[in-house]
Short mmCIF file of C-alpha atoms and ligand atoms in Angstrom, two decimals:
data_model
loop_
_atom_site.label_atom_id
_atom_site.label_comp_id
_atom_site.label_asym_id
_atom_site.label_seq_id
_atom_site.Cartn_x
_atom_site.Cartn_y
_atom_site.Cartn_z
CA MET A 267 -1.78 -5.68 -19.07
CA ASP A 268 0.14 -4.65 -22.14
CA THR A 269 3.42 -6.17 -23.02
CA HIS A 270 5.69 -5.44 -25.89
CA HIS A 271 8.02 -7.70 -27.76
CA ALA A 272 11.02 -6.71 -29.82
CA SER A 273 9.45 -7.88 -33.07
CA GLU A 274 6.80 -5.13 -33.02
CA PRO A 275 6.95 -2.11 -35.40
CA ALA A 276 10.05 0.03 -35.72
CA LEU A 277 10.43 2.56 -32.95
CA VAL A 278 11.30 6.22 -33.08
CA PRO A 279 13.56 7.05 -30.14
CA GLU A 280 12.42 9.98 -28.04
CA PRO A 281 14.83 12.94 -28.44
CA SER A 282 16.95 12.99 -25.31
CA GLY A 283 17.83 16.39 -23.90
CA GLY A 284 21.61 16.39 -23.23
CA ALA A 285 21.73 17.38 -19.55
CA SER A 286 18.96 15.00 -18.56
CA ASP A 287 21.11 12.00 -19.51
CA ALA A 288 22.81 11.95 -16.12
CA LYS A 289 19.52 11.93 -14.27
CA VAL A 290 17.89 8.86 -12.80
CA ARG A 291 14.77 7.99 -14.78
CA VAL A 292 11.85 7.27 -12.46
CA ALA A 293 8.52 5.99 -13.70
CA VAL A 294 5.91 7.01 -11.15
CA VAL A 295 3.08 4.48 -11.51
CA PHE A 296 -0.31 5.15 -9.93
CA GLY A 297 -4.09 4.85 -10.20
CA GLY A 298 -4.82 1.19 -10.76
CA ARG A 299 -7.58 -1.34 -10.53
CA SER A 300 -8.35 -1.21 -6.81
CA GLY A 301 -10.89 0.84 -4.90
CA GLU A 302 -8.00 3.01 -3.81
CA HIS A 303 -7.51 4.47 -7.30
CA PRO A 304 -8.19 8.14 -6.34
CA VAL A 305 -6.03 7.82 -3.23
CA SER A 306 -3.18 6.56 -5.37
CA CYS A 307 -3.60 9.53 -7.73
CA ALA A 308 -3.43 11.93 -4.78
CA THR A 309 -0.25 10.22 -3.62
CA ALA A 310 1.25 10.61 -7.10
CA ALA A 311 0.40 14.32 -7.05
CA GLY A 312 2.34 14.72 -3.82
CA VAL A 313 5.34 12.90 -5.27
CA LEU A 314 5.28 14.85 -8.55
CA ARG A 315 5.32 18.09 -6.58
CA ALA A 316 8.12 17.11 -4.21
CA ILE A 317 10.51 14.95 -6.21
CA ASP A 318 13.87 16.59 -6.95
CA ARG A 319 13.75 17.40 -10.69
CA GLU A 320 17.50 18.12 -10.69
CA ARG A 321 18.17 14.49 -9.87
CA TYR A 322 15.27 12.68 -11.46
CA ASP A 323 13.61 12.53 -14.86
CA VAL A 324 10.03 11.72 -13.99
CA LEU A 325 7.68 9.73 -16.16
CA PRO A 326 4.10 9.75 -14.83
CA VAL A 327 2.32 6.54 -15.79
CA GLY A 328 -1.33 6.08 -14.83
CA ILE A 329 -3.16 2.77 -14.71
CA THR A 330 -6.88 2.92 -15.51
CA ARG A 331 -9.48 1.01 -13.53
CA ALA A 332 -9.54 -1.45 -16.44
CA GLY A 333 -5.79 -2.00 -16.05
CA GLU A 334 -4.51 -0.08 -19.09
CA TRP A 335 -1.23 1.80 -18.67
CA VAL A 336 -1.28 5.32 -20.07
CA LEU A 337 1.11 8.24 -20.19
CA VAL A 338 -0.29 11.02 -18.02
CA PRO A 339 0.54 14.75 -18.14
CA ASP A 340 3.12 15.74 -15.52
CA ASP A 341 0.60 17.95 -13.71
CA PRO A 342 -0.22 17.28 -10.05
CA THR A 343 -3.31 19.50 -10.08
CA LEU A 344 -5.05 16.95 -12.33
CA LEU A 345 -4.48 14.22 -9.74
CA GLU A 346 -5.39 15.92 -6.48
CA GLY A 347 -8.67 16.22 -4.61
CA GLY A 348 -9.51 12.59 -3.94
CA ARG A 349 -11.74 12.22 -7.01
CA ALA A 350 -9.12 11.84 -9.77
CA GLU A 351 -9.64 9.12 -12.34
CA ILE A 352 -7.13 7.88 -14.91
CA THR A 353 -8.89 7.34 -18.23
CA ALA A 354 -7.70 5.49 -21.31
CA ALA A 355 -6.23 8.44 -23.19
CA ASP A 356 -4.77 7.76 -26.62
CA ALA A 357 -1.19 7.04 -25.62
CA GLN A 358 -0.72 3.60 -24.10
CA VAL A 359 2.44 2.61 -22.27
CA LEU A 360 3.81 -0.83 -23.06
CA VAL A 361 6.11 -2.69 -20.68
CA PRO A 362 8.66 -4.82 -22.51
CA LEU A 363 9.22 -8.30 -21.10
CA GLY A 364 12.57 -9.95 -21.50
CA ALA A 365 15.87 -10.78 -19.92
CA ALA A 366 17.32 -7.27 -20.07
CA PRO A 367 15.32 -4.19 -19.12
CA GLY A 368 14.13 -2.52 -22.31
CA PRO A 369 12.72 0.93 -22.87
CA LEU A 370 9.08 1.61 -22.13
CA VAL A 371 7.15 2.27 -25.31
CA VAL A 372 4.28 4.63 -25.97
CA ALA A 373 1.78 3.62 -28.61
CA ALA A 374 -0.93 5.97 -29.88
CA PRO A 375 -3.48 4.63 -32.37
CA GLY A 376 -2.44 5.29 -35.97
CA GLN A 377 1.01 6.50 -35.01
CA VAL A 378 4.45 4.92 -35.02
CA PRO A 379 5.20 3.78 -31.45
CA ARG A 380 7.66 6.01 -29.58
CA GLU A 381 10.31 4.83 -27.14
CA LEU A 382 10.23 6.47 -23.75
CA GLY A 383 13.75 5.35 -22.98
CA THR A 384 14.92 2.91 -20.35
CA VAL A 385 13.53 3.42 -16.89
CA ASP A 386 16.03 3.08 -14.05
CA VAL A 387 13.47 2.54 -11.35
CA VAL A 388 9.71 2.29 -10.97
CA LEU A 389 8.01 3.95 -8.03
CA PRO A 390 4.77 1.96 -7.71
CA LEU A 391 2.41 4.23 -5.78
CA LEU A 392 -0.45 1.76 -5.88
CA HIS A 393 -2.52 0.69 -2.94
CA GLY A 394 -4.53 -2.48 -2.66
CA PRO A 395 -5.06 -5.31 -5.16
CA PHE A 396 -3.13 -5.25 -8.47
CA GLY A 397 -0.56 -2.87 -7.06
CA GLU A 398 0.40 -3.46 -3.46
CA ASP A 399 -0.28 -7.19 -3.56
CA GLY A 400 2.69 -8.56 -5.51
CA THR A 401 1.06 -8.68 -8.94
CA LEU A 402 2.66 -5.47 -10.21
CA GLN A 403 5.90 -6.49 -8.50
CA GLY A 404 5.79 -9.78 -10.44
CA LEU A 405 5.37 -7.94 -13.73
CA LEU A 406 8.33 -5.69 -12.93
CA GLU A 407 10.45 -8.71 -11.97
CA MET A 408 9.58 -10.31 -15.31
CA ALA A 409 10.54 -7.08 -17.08
CA GLY A 410 13.83 -6.89 -15.14
CA VAL A 411 13.05 -3.38 -13.89
CA ARG A 412 14.04 -2.21 -10.42
CA TYR A 413 11.28 -0.85 -8.23
CA VAL A 414 10.73 0.76 -4.87
CA GLY A 415 9.33 -1.35 -2.06
CA SER A 416 8.66 -4.96 -1.22
CA GLY A 417 8.98 -7.87 -3.62
CA VAL A 418 6.36 -10.39 -4.70
CA LEU A 419 6.09 -12.54 -1.59
CA ALA A 420 6.18 -9.81 1.06
CA SER A 421 3.71 -7.70 -0.91
CA ALA A 422 1.30 -10.62 -1.35
CA ALA A 423 1.60 -11.86 2.23
CA ALA A 424 1.16 -8.41 3.76
CA MET A 425 -1.86 -7.68 1.56
CA ASP A 426 -3.70 -10.79 2.70
CA LYS A 427 -4.91 -10.19 6.26
CA HIS A 428 -5.09 -13.98 6.77
CA TYR A 429 -1.58 -14.92 5.64
CA MET A 430 -0.11 -11.82 7.21
CA LYS A 431 -1.28 -13.09 10.60
CA VAL A 432 -0.05 -16.62 9.85
CA VAL A 433 3.45 -15.30 9.08
CA LEU A 434 3.58 -12.89 12.01
CA ALA A 435 2.22 -15.43 14.50
CA GLY A 436 4.74 -17.94 13.14
CA HIS A 437 7.45 -15.50 14.20
CA GLY A 438 5.93 -15.14 17.66
CA LEU A 439 4.63 -11.65 16.96
CA PRO A 440 1.41 -10.57 18.69
CA VAL A 441 -1.71 -10.68 16.49
CA GLY A 442 -5.32 -10.71 17.67
CA PRO A 443 -7.83 -13.61 17.56
CA TYR A 444 -9.46 -14.16 14.16
CA THR A 445 -11.20 -16.66 11.93
CA VAL A 446 -11.17 -17.07 8.14
CA ILE A 447 -14.27 -17.63 6.00
CA THR A 448 -13.39 -19.08 2.60
CA PRO A 449 -16.07 -19.00 -0.11
CA ARG A 450 -16.32 -22.80 0.08
CA LEU A 451 -16.84 -22.81 3.84
CA TRP A 452 -19.51 -20.12 3.47
CA ARG A 453 -21.35 -22.19 0.84
CA THR A 454 -20.98 -25.62 2.42
CA ASP A 455 -20.99 -25.06 6.19
CA ARG A 456 -22.23 -21.59 7.03
CA ALA A 457 -23.27 -22.65 10.52
CA ARG A 458 -19.70 -23.63 11.37
CA ALA A 459 -18.41 -20.30 10.04
CA LEU A 460 -20.96 -18.39 12.13
CA ASP A 461 -20.07 -20.43 15.24
CA ALA A 462 -16.42 -19.58 14.78
CA VAL A 463 -17.33 -15.91 14.52
CA ALA A 464 -19.55 -16.01 17.61
CA SER A 465 -16.80 -17.64 19.65
CA LEU A 466 -14.64 -14.53 19.07
CA GLY A 467 -17.17 -12.49 21.08
CA PHE A 468 -18.68 -9.19 19.96
CA PRO A 469 -17.94 -6.74 18.50
CA VAL A 470 -16.08 -8.29 15.60
CA PHE A 471 -14.56 -6.67 12.53
CA VAL A 472 -15.54 -8.36 9.27
CA LYS A 473 -13.02 -7.66 6.52
CA PRO A 474 -12.22 -8.65 2.96
CA ALA A 475 -8.92 -10.54 3.21
CA ARG A 476 -7.29 -8.36 0.56
CA ALA A 477 -8.65 -4.84 0.22
CA GLY A 478 -7.48 -1.67 1.91
CA SER A 479 -8.58 1.83 2.91
CA SER A 480 -11.20 0.13 5.12
CA LEU A 481 -13.26 -0.75 2.02
CA GLY A 482 -15.77 -3.52 2.72
CA ILE A 483 -15.06 -3.56 6.48
CA THR A 484 -17.93 -3.63 8.97
CA ARG A 485 -17.88 -3.46 12.74
CA VAL A 486 -20.53 -5.93 13.88
CA GLU A 487 -22.11 -5.83 17.32
CA ARG A 488 -24.69 -8.62 17.07
CA ALA A 489 -24.71 -12.20 15.76
CA GLU A 490 -27.70 -11.49 13.51
CA ASP A 491 -25.70 -8.88 11.57
CA VAL A 492 -22.77 -11.14 10.72
CA GLU A 493 -24.16 -12.63 7.49
CA ALA A 494 -24.82 -9.26 5.88
CA ALA A 495 -21.34 -8.07 6.85
CA VAL A 496 -19.72 -11.20 5.39
CA GLU A 497 -21.60 -10.68 2.14
CA GLU A 498 -20.53 -7.05 2.04
CA ALA A 499 -16.88 -8.07 2.54
CA GLN A 500 -17.25 -10.74 -0.16
CA ARG A 501 -18.06 -8.00 -2.66
CA HIS A 502 -14.41 -6.99 -2.33
CA ASP A 503 -12.77 -10.38 -1.86
CA PRO A 504 -14.23 -13.92 -1.82
CA LYS A 505 -12.10 -14.64 1.24
CA VAL A 506 -13.17 -12.93 4.45
CA VAL A 507 -11.32 -12.49 7.74
CA VAL A 508 -13.26 -11.88 10.94
CA GLU A 509 -11.38 -10.46 13.90
CA ALA A 510 -12.21 -9.98 17.54
CA GLY A 511 -12.62 -6.26 18.23
CA ILE A 512 -9.63 -4.92 20.13
CA PRO A 513 -10.40 -1.89 22.28
CA GLY A 514 -7.50 0.49 22.36
CA ARG A 515 -5.59 3.27 20.67
CA GLU A 516 -4.36 3.07 17.06
CA ILE A 517 -0.59 3.48 16.89
CA GLU A 518 1.38 3.43 13.64
CA CYS A 519 5.10 3.12 13.01
CA ALA A 520 7.00 3.76 9.77
CA VAL A 521 9.78 1.38 8.79
CA LEU A 522 12.51 2.00 6.25
CA GLN A 523 14.90 -0.71 5.08
CA GLY A 524 18.46 -0.27 6.32
CA ARG A 525 21.26 0.55 3.89
CA GLY A 526 23.46 -2.43 3.04
CA ASP A 527 23.36 -4.91 5.89
CA ASP A 528 21.92 -2.43 8.39
CA ALA A 529 18.79 -3.39 10.32
CA PRO A 530 15.46 -1.80 9.36
CA ARG A 531 14.95 1.71 10.73
CA ALA A 532 11.79 2.47 12.71
CA SER A 533 10.36 5.99 13.06
CA VAL A 534 8.82 7.55 16.12
CA PRO A 535 5.31 6.07 16.56
CA GLY A 536 2.26 8.16 15.66
CA GLU A 537 -1.35 7.91 16.71
CA VAL A 538 -4.57 8.17 14.74
CA VAL A 539 -7.13 9.83 16.95
CA LEU A 540 -10.74 9.69 15.83
CA ASP A 541 -12.78 12.49 17.35
CA ALA A 542 -16.25 11.10 16.60
CA PRO A 543 -16.06 8.27 14.09
CA ALA A 544 -19.42 7.80 12.38
CA ALA A 545 -18.93 4.10 11.71
CA GLY A 546 -17.24 3.57 15.07
CA PHE A 547 -13.82 2.97 13.50
CA TYR A 548 -11.26 4.35 11.08
CA ASP A 549 -13.40 3.88 7.95
CA TYR A 550 -12.97 5.06 4.37
CA GLU A 551 -14.78 8.38 4.91
CA THR A 552 -12.68 9.22 7.92
CA LYS A 553 -9.51 8.37 6.04
CA TYR A 554 -10.12 10.43 2.93
CA LEU A 555 -12.88 12.98 3.30
CA ASP A 556 -11.88 16.31 4.76
CA THR A 557 -15.11 16.58 6.73
CA ALA A 558 -14.30 13.66 8.99
CA PRO A 559 -12.72 14.54 12.33
CA LEU A 560 -9.35 12.89 12.53
CA THR A 561 -6.14 13.91 14.19
CA MET A 562 -2.73 12.45 13.53
CA SER A 563 -0.69 12.83 16.62
CA VAL A 564 3.03 12.68 15.83
CA PRO A 565 4.79 11.53 17.88
CA ALA A 566 2.16 9.58 19.78
CA GLU A 567 2.03 10.34 23.49
CA LEU A 568 3.13 7.00 24.88
CA PRO A 569 5.22 5.84 27.83
CA ALA A 570 8.80 5.55 26.59
CA GLU A 571 8.90 1.78 26.99
CA VAL A 572 5.69 1.35 24.97
CA ALA A 573 7.06 3.53 22.15
CA GLU A 574 10.22 1.43 22.19
CA ARG A 575 8.20 -1.80 22.10
CA VAL A 576 6.22 -0.49 19.10
CA ARG A 577 9.42 0.40 17.22
CA THR A 578 11.01 -2.96 17.96
CA LEU A 579 7.89 -4.87 16.90
CA ALA A 580 7.59 -2.78 13.72
CA GLY A 581 11.11 -3.75 12.66
CA GLU A 582 10.43 -7.39 13.53
CA CYS A 583 7.23 -7.42 11.45
CA PHE A 584 9.15 -5.91 8.53
CA GLU A 585 11.73 -8.67 8.72
CA ALA A 586 9.24 -11.47 9.44
CA LEU A 587 7.42 -10.71 6.20
CA GLY A 588 10.63 -10.09 4.26
CA CYS A 589 9.64 -6.53 3.42
CA GLU A 590 11.94 -4.27 1.40
CA GLY A 591 12.06 -0.50 1.05
CA LEU A 592 9.23 0.70 3.21
CA ALA A 593 6.26 -0.42 5.28
CA ARG A 594 3.94 1.08 7.84
CA VAL A 595 3.10 -1.22 10.71
CA ASP A 596 -0.18 -0.49 12.51
CA PHE A 597 -0.89 -1.51 16.08
CA PHE A 598 -3.51 -1.41 18.76
CA TYR A 599 -2.26 -0.29 22.14
CA THR A 600 -4.91 -1.89 24.27
CA ASP A 601 -6.62 -0.66 27.38
CA ARG A 602 -4.74 -3.46 29.18
CA GLY A 603 -1.37 -2.13 28.06
CA GLU A 604 -0.68 -4.71 25.35
CA VAL A 605 0.67 -3.90 21.91
CA VAL A 606 -1.05 -5.97 19.17
CA VAL A 607 -0.22 -5.83 15.46
CA ASN A 608 -3.21 -4.88 13.29
CA GLU A 609 -1.61 -4.85 9.88
CA VAL A 610 1.46 -4.19 7.74
CA ASN A 611 1.07 -1.91 4.72
CA THR A 612 3.81 -2.32 2.12
CA MET A 613 2.69 0.79 0.21
CA PRO A 614 1.26 3.05 2.90
CA GLY A 615 -0.48 6.34 2.17
CA PHE A 616 2.26 8.53 0.83
CA THR A 617 0.97 12.05 0.24
CA PRO A 618 3.05 14.68 2.07
CA PHE A 619 0.23 14.76 4.67
CA SER A 620 0.03 11.02 5.19
CA MET A 621 1.17 9.29 8.35
CA TYR A 622 4.17 7.51 6.79
CA PRO A 623 5.97 10.65 5.53
CA LEU A 624 4.92 12.63 8.60
CA LEU A 625 6.48 10.02 10.87
CA TRP A 626 9.76 10.24 8.96
CA GLU A 627 9.68 14.01 8.89
CA ARG A 628 9.31 13.97 12.65
CA SER A 629 12.16 11.44 12.81
CA GLY A 630 14.46 13.76 10.83
CA LEU A 631 13.85 12.72 7.22
CA PRO A 632 11.78 15.25 5.22
CA TYR A 633 9.57 14.10 2.32
CA PRO A 634 11.93 14.85 -0.64
CA GLU A 635 14.80 13.14 1.18
CA LEU A 636 12.57 10.19 2.00
CA LEU A 637 11.92 9.83 -1.74
CA ASP A 638 15.68 9.99 -2.41
CA GLU A 639 16.26 7.31 0.20
CA LEU A 640 13.62 4.97 -1.23
CA ILE A 641 14.90 5.39 -4.78
CA THR A 642 18.50 4.86 -3.64
CA LEU A 643 17.53 1.67 -1.79
CA ALA A 644 15.77 0.39 -4.92
CA LEU A 645 18.75 1.21 -7.16
CA GLU A 646 21.20 -0.49 -4.78
CA ARG A 647 19.17 -3.67 -4.80
CA PRO A 648 20.04 -6.25 -7.42
CA ALA A 649 17.29 -7.05 -9.91
CA GLY A 650 16.17 -10.67 -10.22
CA LEU A 651 16.46 -13.25 -7.45
CA ARG A 652 17.78 -11.69 -4.31
N1 ADP B 755 -9.75 -6.10 15.32
C1 ADP B 755 -10.07 -4.78 15.39
N2 ADP B 755 -10.39 -4.20 16.57
C2 ADP B 755 -10.71 -2.88 16.65
N3 ADP B 755 -10.73 -2.05 15.59
C3 ADP B 755 -10.42 -2.56 14.38
C4 ADP B 755 -10.08 -3.95 14.22
N4 ADP B 755 -9.81 -4.16 12.93
C5 ADP B 755 -10.00 -3.00 12.30
N5 ADP B 755 -10.37 -2.01 13.16
C6 ADP B 755 -10.68 -0.63 12.80
O1 ADP B 755 -10.91 -0.58 11.39
C7 ADP B 755 -9.91 0.17 10.72
C8 ADP B 755 -9.57 -0.45 9.39
O2 ADP B 755 -9.12 -1.79 9.55
P1 ADP B 755 -7.79 -2.31 8.86
O3 ADP B 755 -7.65 -3.75 9.17
O4 ADP B 755 -6.67 -1.43 9.24
O5 ADP B 755 -8.14 -2.17 7.32
P2 ADP B 755 -7.41 -1.48 6.10
O6 ADP B 755 -6.41 -2.47 5.61
O7 ADP B 755 -8.50 -1.24 5.13
O8 ADP B 755 -6.76 -0.23 6.64
C9 ADP B 755 -8.76 0.21 11.71
O9 ADP B 755 -7.93 1.34 11.50
C10 ADP B 755 -9.51 0.28 13.04
O10 ADP B 755 -10.06 1.59 13.25
MG1 MG B 756 -5.52 -0.02 8.24
#
């Protein structure tokens, strides 16, 4: 992570084009160090295409897999297709730390650093670790910059499938049975860990505690396959969560923070329908490769009282975790008619074709207006402790 302090070389201010002064300056930050790097780039492409250029000055900032921040051309075509990769180009972006928000700075080797001007709000379009998990949010808090979405605690708690369940269960919200395998438990008492898994019954879902996009997740049918699945999950996160398999439909609900003191707003629920999932669940390939048969059904065909229960629970999960801005809450609607929370995503997929924006579109808020709403919420929110 690059930081910049005021004592560094003299800066040449970027020429500011008169009319643009009234615009809100939005740094769109994407890419990043997680396995979801290309997904994040695709999301950024969607935002760059749709964001209202009359209202916003947009600064596209990519984060490489190594964690360097670089200024990226404002060209969505370079970021689409699911294979995009931010590379360390010559111009690095430096984030100033200090009490008052300072201008972002661009530094190219052998050149005098240039100021990019003060950013009014950061739109962090990062999924997974080092983006959606509170780390980036902490950096922005330290820099005194406003940003879209949840703060440090909610981001971190929602990212960790273990603590997310602890918080939700603590609020009486319905989560499924699970067990946690820490690296120490796995090393010192593997038999106990395996017993705890077996007592969940099969199938189980073995997951890295903090990943995303289904990376590192295995559906396990037999006790003898648990160890390999745990080791696979550990390649993504030393802490592993094992959950009882919950047979049912996958229902998702989009939540948007209320304005002022208003309660969170919940969209119509949607359903992810897998036609013939190869891995037997909603895995990475199904999520992001065009070949995989997947239908998003918006709104989900549900009995009215079930849809209402989903919307109520989604808002309660948002508040239980202390989310801000946006979140997508994912549920299982079981064969026995129960609604169980699977997870809360504080930076859900956000391309114009992703579930979160589609749910809002169907609920009367089209994509560009959804962006306006999120940026407005972030600007209304005080920086610092809140
Ligand atoms: N306990 C479970 N029971 C049944 N299916 C599950 C369970 N956990 C995960 N899945 C399947 O795996 C997919 C990915 O799991 P999820 O926890 O949502 O991970 P991610 O955070 O990577 O999206 C889900 O969408 C669902 O298809
Ligand atoms: Mg999921």
